[in-house]
């Protein structure tokens, strides 16, 4: 319903201004019926392209660039989460535990799974932060329902965030930035115990820095609005163009001027209304980035990897290889000869 209302608002916005131009055009036609010399002004439709075309290009570019940049930065965060999840699961303790090393191995595996869940939580935290849905409400068990007095939980966070996490949004620290500390501390622990070697840990830090940079750029788009002076001037120029256009067309087009002005101004005011929607691409409108669906898809993807990783840890074998198949050790890759599976 919200998207339909937004569409109606754009149409009504464009139509109302187009009708105002229609009224002005009829007045101009009545005034210039005798075509007095002092009303000709030497204007032609082609002379006004210098206002029309640059306005449409500038308005489209500035608004759509914000939308497109926001989508690209979201893709950067998703790619970093995928890369880090793959590295954590593939390079951590994945073999089946024996009776001797089971306690330590289980603790290491629990640490890995906790960190991968935190990576998914970063996606949700970024989405909520960009929508200004920050604060205690997004951390399970820390917010209180005013009607019942019971702690509230958010389903999408209930199994992702670390237990006992204290949100610091009210102190100016965004939850996505907080969660990156847990990821970096995990990389440091794995490096210290020898699971990750130096270059590998360095590449993971680079991925984490890229993720944080993309989050900061999305935050810049969200918090930096189009200057009010620019928006006011754009509307003034558009209104001036609609007022002058009938004078440029009425001598040549006569009554066709009415329909031409309506079409032109409907187009321009429609572009202006669409630009208003695209300036903030992280909301809930139909024209905004589909962040909810994208984040849910990535969560499902990572959780499938986690399930496969847990299966191998409990039953042995190799990820993505059916049980009972000869997937490990030395084998033959079609067309490539023998390879060493170590």
PDB file of C-alpha atoms in Angstrom, residues 9-25 55 234-243 245-246 258 261-273 276:
ATOM      1  CA  UNK A   9       1.735  10.987  -4.990  1.00  0.00           C
ATOM      2  CA  UNK A  10       4.110  11.239  -7.968  1.00  0.00           C
ATOM      3  CA  UNK A  11       1.200  11.206 -10.440  1.00  0.00           C
ATOM      4  CA  UNK A  12      -0.822  13.752  -8.501  1.00  0.00           C
ATOM      5  CA  UNK A  13       2.286  15.926  -8.094  1.00  0.00           C
ATOM      6  CA  UNK A  14       2.962  15.917 -11.835  1.00  0.00           C
ATOM      7  CA  UNK A  15      -0.695  16.278 -12.861  1.00  0.00           C
ATOM      8  CA  UNK A  16      -1.417  19.186 -10.531  1.00  0.00           C
ATOM      9  CA  UNK A  17       1.497  21.201 -11.886  1.00  0.00           C
ATOM     10  CA  UNK A  18       0.635  20.218 -15.464  1.00  0.00           C
ATOM     11  CA  UNK A  19      -2.914  21.504 -14.993  1.00  0.00           C
ATOM     12  CA  UNK A  20      -1.545  24.768 -13.675  1.00  0.00           C
ATOM     13  CA  UNK A  21       0.499  25.047 -16.857  1.00  0.00           C
ATOM     14  CA  UNK A  22      -2.654  24.254 -18.861  1.00  0.00           C
ATOM     15  CA  UNK A  23      -4.453  27.216 -17.287  1.00  0.00           C
ATOM     16  CA  UNK A  24      -1.479  29.459 -18.026  1.00  0.00           C
ATOM     17  CA  UNK A  25      -1.306  28.192 -21.619  1.00  0.00           C
ATOM     18  CA  UNK A  55      17.517  19.794 -15.880  1.00  0.00           C
ATOM     19  CA  UNK A 234      15.350  23.505  -9.215  1.00  0.00           C
ATOM     20  CA  UNK A 235      11.649  23.965  -8.507  1.00  0.00           C
ATOM     21  CA  UNK A 236      11.869  27.680  -9.276  1.00  0.00           C
ATOM     22  CA  UNK A 237      13.557  26.998 -12.624  1.00  0.00           C
ATOM     23  CA  UNK A 238      10.990  24.332 -13.461  1.00  0.00           C
ATOM     24  CA  UNK A 239       8.116  26.687 -12.668  1.00  0.00           C
ATOM     25  CA  UNK A 240       9.752  29.430 -14.740  1.00  0.00           C
ATOM     26  CA  UNK A 241      10.186  27.022 -17.649  1.00  0.00           C
ATOM     27  CA  UNK A 242       6.501  26.066 -17.461  1.00  0.00           C
ATOM     28  CA  UNK A 243       5.518  29.716 -17.491  1.00  0.00           C
ATOM     29  CA  UNK A 245       7.079  27.548 -22.598  1.00  0.00           C
ATOM     30  CA  UNK A 246       3.568  28.600 -23.788  1.00  0.00           C
ATOM     31  CA  UNK A 258      -2.103  23.122 -24.676  1.00  0.00           C
ATOM     32  CA  UNK A 261       2.797  21.927 -22.574  1.00  0.00           C
ATOM     33  CA  UNK A 262       0.827  19.343 -20.569  1.00  0.00           C
ATOM     34  CA  UNK A 263       3.005  16.487 -21.857  1.00  0.00           C
ATOM     35  CA  UNK A 264       6.264  18.351 -21.318  1.00  0.00           C
ATOM     36  CA  UNK A 265       5.462  19.569 -17.821  1.00  0.00           C
ATOM     37  CA  UNK A 266       3.985  16.212 -16.787  1.00  0.00           C
ATOM     38  CA  UNK A 267       7.283  14.618 -17.832  1.00  0.00           C
ATOM     39  CA  UNK A 268       9.439  17.133 -15.993  1.00  0.00           C
ATOM     40  CA  UNK A 269       7.421  17.160 -12.789  1.00  0.00           C
ATOM     41  CA  UNK A 270       7.278  13.368 -12.913  1.00  0.00           C
ATOM     42  CA  UNK A 271      11.064  13.263 -13.078  1.00  0.00           C
ATOM     43  CA  UNK A 272      11.183  15.645 -10.131  1.00  0.00           C
ATOM     44  CA  UNK A 273       8.849  13.406  -8.101  1.00  0.00           C
ATOM     45  CA  UNK A 276      12.549  12.744  -4.554  1.00  0.00           C
TER      46      UNK A 276
END
